[in-house]
Each structure stands twice: as structure tokens, then as C-alpha cells.
């Protein structure tokens, strides 16, 4: 808990405070006391009382948005559940990024929404885009990318969807090797999974032979909730309030759980089942080969021992 003076209170105190002290990378983003302004804070010690020290959040930067109204903060998500004794990895260069959705203050309902990506560690602007006239409350945002890539890369793509997104989430894997897919709860009471590779190709203008950007066919920029990407299949999942995703014991498999009025759970394979054997794999032939090898070893071991004894006898 963080109070109005930005002092940090933990429970249970000793164990939680020790974890916080070791998390030197942790950054907090708070609305500033001034309107239309945000500030970044880092952990620091504000004083000592006996043998225990009081942790506080120290301001490191601030950013003003003029007369704009801030609607939402978007932080990169990490896997909420540990798989065994390991947790899903997260990119250290991306976890301190924060997305900010804002708009010009006014009495009209339709305003120009602005999306910014800010480096929460240094307070620098990484990306800015205007979405045009609309309701900023309907803007959905999430960070998605290659967790194994240490570089911060932001790609701008524009494409249409045949549904209204209600909630967004990403998949997580045990070691972060597999690509992240985008999980979307739609207004049609369906849960779909948009592959990472598809997101990279949508809205990207193909290069012609002369090197210039060719015209993009309209069908290439439209995503429909078709069966091949609908992971809820025939089941309806209504009024989704959240989607949890975590890693499994297999790197290729991610667990997805959607909750709201209905509950839905399934598994997805963002980079295909590269660490699973196919259904037509010859398991019986493999077992037969292993059995023959074990029998051959058991049969030849006494012969090898007798030959070694004879060699030692004659050499002595």
C-alpha cells in the first residue's frame, strides 16, 4: 500500500519489504498533484526506525499533457501464476514502458484520442499517435511482442476487425521462447487468438519489384472472427471481465482463462507444438527399438566382462 506521502507499507512486513528492496528496477507511475500531469517514482529509503527502514517512492521525472484529459494507463503484463518453481520470463527493457490514452478536454463526446508510449524509467516519449475522432473509453491497449528480443520496437499497423474488442490479453510461455499471441474477447461472446505473425503482416504494405510500396488489397487488412482463430469454438463466453494467461510445463503451450458471467479455460500453442510429438509418431517402433537395444546390452555385457578377465589373466 502506498499512502499520500508516497510511503510504502507492506504486509507481511519483513518478507514483502525484502522483496521490494531487491526489485531495484521497479517503477511506479502516478498521476501528479497537478492536473494533466504524470510522474514516475522509484523505490528509495526515507528513513530508519530502529532496525527497520521505511521504504518510499522517490519522484524521478514528470510529464505534462497540457489541457488533455488522461483516460487510461496501460502497463505491460507478466504471467500472474508460476509454473512449478519458474515464472514466465518478461523483457526487462519493456516492462517499464507505460501507455497513456488521453484526449483534449471538452464537452463533446467525440474527441481526438492520443496514444503515447513513455519510458517509465527515464520519462522519455517513445511513441505518439493520434487515433482521430471517437470515444477514448472504447480504446483498448496492450503490449505485445517478442519476449526474447532485448530491443524496444514499436510497429504501427492499421487494419479493420469484424468485431468489437471487449478485453485484450497476451499469451505467456515458460521461458519466453514462443511468440506472444493476442487473445481478444469480442462483443459476439467469442474468444479469439490472433497469431503474432498475422499481426506483423496486417496493414504492412508489400514491396513491389521497383522497391516502392504496392497497394494493399482491402481483404488483407480485415480480421474476421472465423473458426480457425476462435479458441472458444461453439461455446459462448459472455460479459468477459478479464483474461488470465500463464505458462504451462511445455514451452509451446500457454494456458488461457477468461472470467465474467461465464468461465472459460483452454490451451493455445502460439508457436505450434514444436516440443510435442505428432499423433502419427511411431511410438511402438521407438519402444521396440529401445527394447532391442536394452536386450543387446544385457546380452553382450557378460561377454565383454569375460573378455576383459581373459585379457588381464594373460597379460599378468
mmCIF file of C-alpha atoms in Angstrom:
data_model
loop_
_atom_site.group_PDB
_atom_site.id
_atom_site.type_symbol
_atom_site.label_atom_id
_atom_site.label_comp_id
_atom_site.label_asym_id
_atom_site.label_seq_id
_atom_site.Cartn_x
_atom_site.Cartn_y
_atom_site.Cartn_z
ATOM 1 C CA UNK A 1 0.000 0.000 0.000
ATOM 2 C CA UNK A 2 1.263 3.490 -0.883
ATOM 3 C CA UNK A 3 -0.023 6.434 1.154
ATOM 4 C CA UNK A 4 -0.486 10.075 0.161
ATOM 5 C CA UNK A 5 3.128 10.836 1.144
ATOM 6 C CA UNK A 6 4.306 8.005 -1.138
ATOM 7 C CA UNK A 7 5.484 5.894 1.795
ATOM 8 C CA UNK A 8 5.237 2.169 1.049
ATOM 9 C CA UNK A 9 3.604 -0.159 3.574
ATOM 10 C CA UNK A 10 3.918 -3.928 3.114
ATOM 11 C CA UNK A 11 2.319 -6.980 4.688
ATOM 12 C CA UNK A 12 3.768 -9.231 5.899
ATOM 13 C CA UNK A 13 6.318 -6.504 6.515
ATOM 14 C CA UNK A 14 9.658 -8.323 6.667
ATOM 15 C CA UNK A 15 9.269 -10.698 3.724
ATOM 16 C CA UNK A 16 7.475 -8.232 1.456
ATOM 17 C CA UNK A 17 9.888 -5.386 2.188
ATOM 18 C CA UNK A 18 12.860 -7.627 1.428
ATOM 19 C CA UNK A 19 11.391 -8.458 -1.969
ATOM 20 C CA UNK A 20 10.723 -4.808 -2.716
ATOM 21 C CA UNK A 21 14.272 -3.808 -1.738
ATOM 22 C CA UNK A 22 15.671 -6.362 -4.202
ATOM 23 C CA UNK A 23 13.411 -5.062 -7.002
ATOM 24 C CA UNK A 24 15.533 -2.028 -7.868
ATOM 25 C CA UNK A 25 14.083 -1.976 -11.391
ATOM 26 C CA UNK A 26 10.522 -1.344 -10.164
ATOM 27 C CA UNK A 27 8.933 1.900 -11.367
ATOM 28 C CA UNK A 28 5.637 3.410 -10.228
ATOM 29 C CA UNK A 29 3.582 5.743 -12.405
ATOM 30 C CA UNK A 30 1.207 8.070 -10.552
ATOM 31 C CA UNK A 31 -0.971 10.986 -11.604
ATOM 32 C CA UNK A 32 0.724 14.124 -10.315
ATOM 33 C CA UNK A 33 -0.868 16.605 -7.948
ATOM 34 C CA UNK A 34 -1.086 18.953 -10.910
ATOM 35 C CA UNK A 35 -3.869 18.287 -13.462
ATOM 36 C CA UNK A 36 -2.974 16.530 -16.749
ATOM 37 C CA UNK A 37 0.422 15.500 -15.446
ATOM 38 C CA UNK A 38 2.001 12.159 -14.598
ATOM 39 C CA UNK A 39 5.157 11.396 -12.655
ATOM 40 C CA UNK A 40 7.483 8.428 -12.309
ATOM 41 C CA UNK A 41 8.790 7.169 -8.965
ATOM 42 C CA UNK A 42 11.486 4.718 -7.914
ATOM 43 C CA UNK A 43 11.997 2.872 -4.642
ATOM 44 C CA UNK A 44 14.098 4.634 -2.015
ATOM 45 C CA UNK A 45 14.654 4.565 1.754
ATOM 46 C CA UNK A 46 13.024 7.536 3.504
ATOM 47 C CA UNK A 47 14.429 6.842 6.935
ATOM 48 C CA UNK A 48 15.151 4.242 9.577
ATOM 49 C CA UNK A 49 13.282 3.386 12.737
ATOM 50 C CA UNK A 50 15.347 1.085 14.914
ATOM 51 C CA UNK A 51 16.399 -1.925 12.869
ATOM 52 C CA UNK A 52 13.731 -1.481 10.166
ATOM 53 C CA UNK A 53 13.742 1.069 7.353
ATOM 54 C CA UNK A 54 10.745 2.768 5.790
ATOM 55 C CA UNK A 55 10.512 2.417 2.043
ATOM 56 C CA UNK A 56 9.120 5.226 -0.035
ATOM 57 C CA UNK A 57 8.655 6.140 -3.689
ATOM 58 C CA UNK A 58 11.005 8.911 -4.866
ATOM 59 C CA UNK A 59 9.973 11.036 -7.850
ATOM 60 C CA UNK A 60 12.409 10.783 -10.766
ATOM 61 C CA UNK A 61 10.545 12.507 -13.608
ATOM 62 C CA UNK A 62 7.278 14.187 -14.573
ATOM 63 C CA UNK A 63 5.469 14.804 -17.848
ATOM 64 C CA UNK A 64 2.738 17.337 -18.587
ATOM 65 C CA UNK A 65 -0.027 16.880 -21.164
ATOM 66 C CA UNK A 66 -1.240 20.470 -21.277
ATOM 67 C CA UNK A 67 -5.034 20.686 -21.391
ATOM 68 C CA UNK A 68 -5.509 16.984 -22.192
ATOM 69 C CA UNK A 69 -7.536 14.583 -20.054
ATOM 70 C CA UNK A 70 -5.884 11.246 -19.173
ATOM 71 C CA UNK A 71 -8.234 8.293 -19.636
ATOM 72 C CA UNK A 72 -6.102 5.215 -19.024
ATOM 73 C CA UNK A 73 -2.664 3.890 -18.129
ATOM 74 C CA UNK A 74 -1.507 0.695 -19.864
ATOM 75 C CA UNK A 75 1.325 -1.335 -18.334
ATOM 76 C CA UNK A 76 2.998 -4.462 -19.755
ATOM 77 C CA UNK A 77 1.567 -7.560 -18.143
ATOM 78 C CA UNK A 78 3.504 -10.510 -16.769
ATOM 79 C CA UNK A 79 2.353 -14.033 -16.069
ATOM 80 C CA UNK A 80 0.293 -13.964 -12.827
ATOM 81 C CA UNK A 81 0.959 -17.599 -11.905
ATOM 82 C CA UNK A 82 4.221 -19.503 -11.512
ATOM 83 C CA UNK A 83 4.684 -22.717 -13.467
ATOM 84 C CA UNK A 84 6.348 -25.047 -10.968
ATOM 85 C CA UNK A 85 9.263 -23.119 -9.476
ATOM 86 C CA UNK A 86 9.772 -20.999 -12.578
ATOM 87 C CA UNK A 87 7.849 -17.990 -13.798
ATOM 88 C CA UNK A 88 7.353 -16.826 -17.361
ATOM 89 C CA UNK A 89 10.143 -14.509 -18.415
ATOM 90 C CA UNK A 90 9.495 -10.883 -19.260
ATOM 91 C CA UNK A 91 11.588 -8.472 -21.269
ATOM 92 C CA UNK A 92 13.383 -6.193 -18.796
ATOM 93 C CA UNK A 93 13.572 -3.377 -21.358
ATOM 94 C CA UNK A 94 9.816 -3.475 -21.986
ATOM 95 C CA UNK A 95 8.334 -3.939 -18.516
ATOM 96 C CA UNK A 96 8.932 -0.272 -17.546
ATOM 97 C CA UNK A 97 7.072 1.052 -20.581
ATOM 98 C CA UNK A 98 3.680 2.624 -19.977
ATOM 99 C CA UNK A 99 0.943 3.515 -22.431
ATOM 100 C CA UNK A 100 -1.174 6.613 -21.828
ATOM 101 C CA UNK A 101 -4.512 7.282 -23.548
ATOM 102 C CA UNK A 102 -5.570 10.926 -23.425
ATOM 103 C CA UNK A 103 -7.777 13.429 -25.219
ATOM 104 C CA UNK A 104 -8.379 17.159 -25.398
ATOM 105 C CA UNK A 105 -10.737 18.270 -22.661
ATOM 106 C CA UNK A 106 -14.129 19.414 -23.893
ATOM 107 C CA UNK A 107 -17.858 18.957 -23.599
ATOM 108 C CA UNK A 108 -18.274 16.920 -26.781
ATOM 109 C CA UNK A 109 -18.376 13.130 -26.576
ATOM 110 C CA UNK A 110 -16.320 12.547 -29.733
ATOM 111 C CA UNK A 111 -12.757 13.797 -29.279
ATOM 112 C CA UNK A 112 -9.331 13.175 -30.782
ATOM 113 C CA UNK A 113 -7.727 10.368 -28.786
ATOM 114 C CA UNK A 114 -3.957 10.345 -28.399
ATOM 115 C CA UNK A 115 -1.925 7.264 -27.507
ATOM 116 C CA UNK A 116 1.568 7.693 -26.086
ATOM 117 C CA UNK A 117 4.194 5.177 -25.027
ATOM 118 C CA UNK A 118 6.505 6.508 -22.324
ATOM 119 C CA UNK A 119 9.676 5.012 -20.871
ATOM 120 C CA UNK A 120 8.732 4.777 -17.209
ATOM 121 C CA UNK A 121 12.368 4.676 -16.099
ATOM 122 C CA UNK A 122 13.570 7.876 -17.786
ATOM 123 C CA UNK A 123 10.294 9.638 -18.550
ATOM 124 C CA UNK A 124 11.036 9.965 -22.267
ATOM 125 C CA UNK A 125 8.440 9.768 -25.032
ATOM 126 C CA UNK A 126 8.920 6.621 -27.130
ATOM 127 C CA UNK A 127 5.869 6.788 -29.394
ATOM 128 C CA UNK A 128 2.874 9.024 -30.093
ATOM 129 C CA UNK A 129 -0.130 8.550 -32.379
ATOM 130 C CA UNK A 130 -3.485 10.278 -32.857
ATOM 131 C CA UNK A 131 -6.435 7.944 -33.348
ATOM 132 C CA UNK A 132 -8.821 10.606 -34.663
ATOM 133 C CA UNK A 133 -12.343 11.384 -33.504
ATOM 134 C CA UNK A 134 -14.004 8.815 -31.258
ATOM 135 C CA UNK A 135 -14.700 7.714 -27.696
ATOM 136 C CA UNK A 136 -11.461 7.260 -25.811
ATOM 137 C CA UNK A 137 -13.256 4.969 -23.348
ATOM 138 C CA UNK A 138 -13.558 2.440 -26.179
ATOM 139 C CA UNK A 139 -9.806 2.361 -26.825
ATOM 140 C CA UNK A 140 -8.235 -0.959 -25.815
ATOM 141 C CA UNK A 141 -4.490 -1.255 -25.453
ATOM 142 C CA UNK A 142 -1.943 -3.911 -24.572
ATOM 143 C CA UNK A 143 1.772 -4.518 -25.004
ATOM 144 C CA UNK A 144 2.678 -7.485 -27.170
ATOM 145 C CA UNK A 145 5.973 -8.517 -28.686
ATOM 146 C CA UNK A 146 8.894 -10.920 -28.722
ATOM 147 C CA UNK A 147 9.879 -11.519 -25.096
ATOM 148 C CA UNK A 148 13.298 -12.828 -26.174
ATOM 149 C CA UNK A 149 14.159 -9.651 -28.094
ATOM 150 C CA UNK A 150 16.006 -7.103 -25.897
ATOM 151 C CA UNK A 151 15.256 -4.230 -28.289
ATOM 152 C CA UNK A 152 12.236 -1.973 -27.829
ATOM 153 C CA UNK A 153 10.400 -1.963 -31.144
ATOM 154 C CA UNK A 154 7.089 -0.258 -31.884
ATOM 155 C CA UNK A 155 5.391 -1.017 -35.188
ATOM 156 C CA UNK A 156 2.382 0.879 -36.451
ATOM 157 C CA UNK A 157 -0.255 -1.150 -38.288
ATOM 158 C CA UNK A 158 -3.806 -0.224 -39.288
ATOM 159 C CA UNK A 159 -6.428 -2.835 -40.064
ATOM 160 C CA UNK A 160 -10.148 -3.421 -39.576
ATOM 161 C CA UNK A 161 -11.810 -6.127 -37.495
ATOM 162 C CA UNK A 162 -15.265 -7.615 -37.866
ATOM 163 C CA UNK A 163 -15.981 -7.403 -34.144
ATOM 164 C CA UNK A 164 -15.672 -5.031 -31.207
ATOM 165 C CA UNK A 165 -12.882 -5.952 -28.760
ATOM 166 C CA UNK A 166 -14.084 -6.111 -25.161
ATOM 167 C CA UNK A 167 -10.878 -7.269 -23.456
ATOM 168 C CA UNK A 168 -7.290 -7.882 -24.581
ATOM 169 C CA UNK A 169 -4.616 -10.202 -23.220
ATOM 170 C CA UNK A 170 -1.443 -11.917 -24.414
ATOM 171 C CA UNK A 171 -0.148 -15.450 -24.070
ATOM 172 C CA UNK A 172 2.801 -16.340 -21.835
ATOM 173 C CA UNK A 173 5.189 -19.285 -22.066
ATOM 174 C CA UNK A 174 7.632 -20.731 -19.560
ATOM 175 C CA UNK A 175 10.892 -19.369 -20.994
ATOM 176 C CA UNK A 176 9.606 -16.692 -23.376
ATOM 177 C CA UNK A 177 10.870 -18.509 -26.484
ATOM 178 C CA UNK A 178 7.499 -18.848 -28.190
ATOM 179 C CA UNK A 179 5.912 -15.775 -29.743
ATOM 180 C CA UNK A 180 3.104 -13.978 -27.940
ATOM 181 C CA UNK A 181 -0.380 -14.241 -29.424
ATOM 182 C CA UNK A 182 -3.097 -11.660 -28.868
ATOM 183 C CA UNK A 183 -6.174 -13.005 -27.044
ATOM 184 C CA UNK A 184 -9.350 -10.986 -27.663
ATOM 185 C CA UNK A 185 -12.794 -11.211 -26.082
ATOM 186 C CA UNK A 186 -15.300 -9.902 -28.630
ATOM 187 C CA UNK A 187 -18.790 -8.430 -28.461
ATOM 188 C CA UNK A 188 -20.040 -11.613 -30.138
ATOM 189 C CA UNK A 189 -19.315 -13.611 -26.956
ATOM 190 C CA UNK A 190 -16.316 -15.331 -28.503
ATOM 191 C CA UNK A 191 -12.648 -15.653 -27.521
ATOM 192 C CA UNK A 192 -10.238 -15.456 -30.441
ATOM 193 C CA UNK A 193 -6.480 -15.783 -30.714
ATOM 194 C CA UNK A 194 -4.651 -13.582 -33.225
ATOM 195 C CA UNK A 195 -1.235 -15.075 -34.072
ATOM 196 C CA UNK A 196 1.783 -12.820 -33.674
ATOM 197 C CA UNK A 197 2.845 -13.453 -37.273
ATOM 198 C CA UNK A 198 -0.575 -12.319 -38.515
ATOM 199 C CA UNK A 199 -0.301 -9.057 -36.567
ATOM 200 C CA UNK A 200 3.063 -8.361 -38.211
ATOM 201 C CA UNK A 201 1.634 -8.773 -41.717
ATOM 202 C CA UNK A 202 -1.656 -6.912 -41.245
ATOM 203 C CA UNK A 203 -1.524 -3.357 -42.555
ATOM 204 C CA UNK A 204 2.014 -3.739 -43.881
ATOM 205 C CA UNK A 205 2.326 -2.577 -47.484
ATOM 206 C CA UNK A 206 4.139 -5.206 -49.608
ATOM 207 C CA UNK A 207 7.119 -4.005 -51.636
ATOM 208 C CA UNK A 208 6.882 -4.030 -55.433
ATOM 209 C CA UNK A 209 9.685 -5.032 -57.761
ATOM 210 C CA UNK A 210 10.811 -1.389 -58.007
ATOM 211 C CA UNK A 211 11.015 -1.146 -54.202
ATOM 212 C CA UNK A 212 8.002 1.121 -53.719
ATOM 213 C CA UNK A 213 5.026 0.187 -51.572
ATOM 214 C CA UNK A 214 2.312 -1.530 -53.561
ATOM 215 C CA UNK A 215 -1.405 -1.097 -52.955
ATOM 216 C CA UNK A 216 -2.754 -3.245 -50.150
ATOM 217 C CA UNK A 217 -5.783 -5.353 -51.085
ATOM 218 C CA UNK A 218 -8.721 -4.494 -48.776
ATOM 219 C CA UNK A 219 -9.219 -8.132 -47.760
ATOM 220 C CA UNK A 220 -5.649 -8.288 -46.414
ATOM 221 C CA UNK A 221 -6.467 -5.683 -43.742
ATOM 222 C CA UNK A 222 -9.675 -7.187 -42.354
ATOM 223 C CA UNK A 223 -9.764 -9.707 -39.500
ATOM 224 C CA UNK A 224 -12.957 -11.686 -39.004
ATOM 225 C CA UNK A 225 -13.781 -13.969 -36.075
ATOM 226 C CA UNK A 226 -13.548 -17.035 -38.255
ATOM 227 C CA UNK A 227 -13.396 -20.572 -36.810
ATOM 228 C CA UNK A 228 -9.660 -21.074 -37.325
ATOM 229 C CA UNK A 229 -8.792 -18.314 -34.829
ATOM 230 C CA UNK A 230 -11.786 -18.782 -32.487
ATOM 231 C CA UNK A 231 -10.471 -20.695 -29.492
ATOM 232 C CA UNK A 232 -13.847 -20.730 -27.708
ATOM 233 C CA UNK A 233 -15.229 -22.715 -30.682
ATOM 234 C CA UNK A 234 -19.009 -23.174 -30.335
ATOM 235 C CA UNK A 235 -19.115 -22.002 -26.718
ATOM 236 C CA UNK A 236 -20.380 -18.529 -25.898
ATOM 237 C CA UNK A 237 -18.395 -16.592 -23.279
ATOM 238 C CA UNK A 238 -20.401 -13.514 -22.346
ATOM 239 C CA UNK A 239 -19.575 -10.384 -20.337
ATOM 240 C CA UNK A 240 -15.833 -11.081 -20.075
ATOM 241 C CA UNK A 241 -14.321 -9.015 -17.255
ATOM 242 C CA UNK A 242 -10.776 -10.321 -17.558
ATOM 243 C CA UNK A 243 -8.469 -12.840 -19.213
ATOM 244 C CA UNK A 244 -5.606 -14.540 -17.395
ATOM 245 C CA UNK A 245 -2.794 -16.241 -19.285
ATOM 246 C CA UNK A 246 0.098 -18.165 -17.831
ATOM 247 C CA UNK A 247 2.741 -20.650 -18.842
ATOM 248 C CA UNK A 248 2.499 -24.423 -18.651
ATOM 249 C CA UNK A 249 5.184 -27.057 -18.229
ATOM 250 C CA UNK A 250 5.607 -27.060 -22.022
ATOM 251 C CA UNK A 251 7.219 -24.087 -23.744
ATOM 252 C CA UNK A 252 4.879 -24.410 -26.721
ATOM 253 C CA UNK A 253 1.687 -24.289 -24.656
ATOM 254 C CA UNK A 254 0.037 -21.375 -22.856
ATOM 255 C CA UNK A 255 -2.965 -21.593 -20.528
ATOM 256 C CA UNK A 256 -5.821 -19.108 -21.037
ATOM 257 C CA UNK A 257 -8.638 -18.454 -18.572
ATOM 258 C CA UNK A 258 -11.474 -15.959 -19.243
ATOM 259 C CA UNK A 259 -13.887 -14.969 -16.495
ATOM 260 C CA UNK A 260 -17.018 -12.860 -16.210
ATOM 261 C CA UNK A 261 -20.597 -14.015 -16.405
ATOM 262 C CA UNK A 262 -19.186 -17.231 -17.860
ATOM 263 C CA UNK A 263 -15.939 -19.083 -17.199
ATOM 264 C CA UNK A 264 -13.798 -20.477 -19.990
ATOM 265 C CA UNK A 265 -10.389 -22.168 -19.980
ATOM 266 C CA UNK A 266 -8.306 -23.638 -22.781
ATOM 267 C CA UNK A 267 -4.753 -24.096 -24.045
ATOM 268 C CA UNK A 268 -3.165 -22.400 -27.050
ATOM 269 C CA UNK A 269 0.082 -23.026 -28.934
ATOM 270 C CA UNK A 270 1.486 -19.633 -30.082
ATOM 271 C CA UNK A 271 4.422 -21.163 -31.990
ATOM 272 C CA UNK A 272 2.828 -24.548 -32.755
ATOM 273 C CA UNK A 273 3.622 -27.703 -30.816
ATOM 274 C CA UNK A 274 7.337 -27.780 -31.594
ATOM 275 C CA UNK A 275 8.126 -29.644 -28.362
ATOM 276 C CA UNK A 276 5.361 -32.254 -28.715
ATOM 277 C CA UNK A 277 5.370 -35.476 -30.707
ATOM 278 C CA UNK A 278 2.861 -35.693 -33.542
ATOM 279 C CA UNK A 279 -0.086 -38.100 -33.371
ATOM 280 C CA UNK A 280 1.339 -40.310 -36.142
ATOM 281 C CA UNK A 281 4.724 -40.617 -34.443
ATOM 282 C CA UNK A 282 5.845 -44.266 -34.343
ATOM 283 C CA UNK A 283 5.829 -44.775 -30.591
ATOM 284 C CA UNK A 284 5.566 -48.572 -30.886
ATOM 285 C CA UNK A 285 8.605 -48.694 -33.196
ATOM 286 C CA UNK A 286 10.546 -46.478 -30.793
ATOM 287 C CA UNK A 287 9.678 -48.713 -27.831
ATOM 288 C CA UNK A 288 10.603 -51.829 -29.824
ATOM 289 C CA UNK A 289 13.963 -50.307 -30.799
ATOM 290 C CA UNK A 290 14.705 -49.376 -27.176
ATOM 291 C CA UNK A 291 13.768 -52.892 -26.030
ATOM 292 C CA UNK A 292 16.132 -54.456 -28.598
ATOM 293 C CA UNK A 293 18.961 -52.119 -27.535
ATOM 294 C CA UNK A 294 18.449 -52.948 -23.842
ATOM 295 C CA UNK A 295 18.399 -56.687 -24.593
ATOM 296 C CA UNK A 296 21.577 -56.382 -26.689
ATOM 297 C CA UNK A 297 23.357 -54.558 -23.870
ATOM 298 C CA UNK A 298 22.306 -57.168 -21.305
ATOM 299 C CA UNK A 299 23.448 -59.991 -23.569
ATOM 300 C CA UNK A 300 26.809 -58.522 -24.557
ATOM 301 C CA UNK A 301 27.779 -57.235 -21.110
ATOM 302 C CA UNK A 302 28.813 -60.706 -19.740
ATOM 303 C CA UNK A 303 30.801 -61.429 -22.927
ATOM 304 C CA UNK A 304 32.643 -58.127 -22.551
ATOM 305 C CA UNK A 305 33.405 -58.871 -18.893
ATOM 306 C CA UNK A 306 34.747 -62.375 -19.718
ATOM 307 C CA UNK A 307 36.967 -60.962 -22.477
ATOM 308 C CA UNK A 308 38.343 -58.335 -20.098
ATOM 309 C CA UNK A 309 39.102 -61.002 -17.469
ATOM 310 C CA UNK A 310 40.915 -63.170 -20.049
ATOM 311 C CA UNK A 311 42.961 -60.183 -21.227
ATOM 312 C CA UNK A 312 44.015 -59.371 -17.662
ATOM 313 C CA UNK A 313 44.851 -63.075 -16.981
ATOM 314 C CA UNK A 314 47.116 -63.469 -19.988
ATOM 315 C CA UNK A 315 48.738 -60.069 -19.503
ATOM 316 C CA UNK A 316 49.732 -60.995 -15.940
#
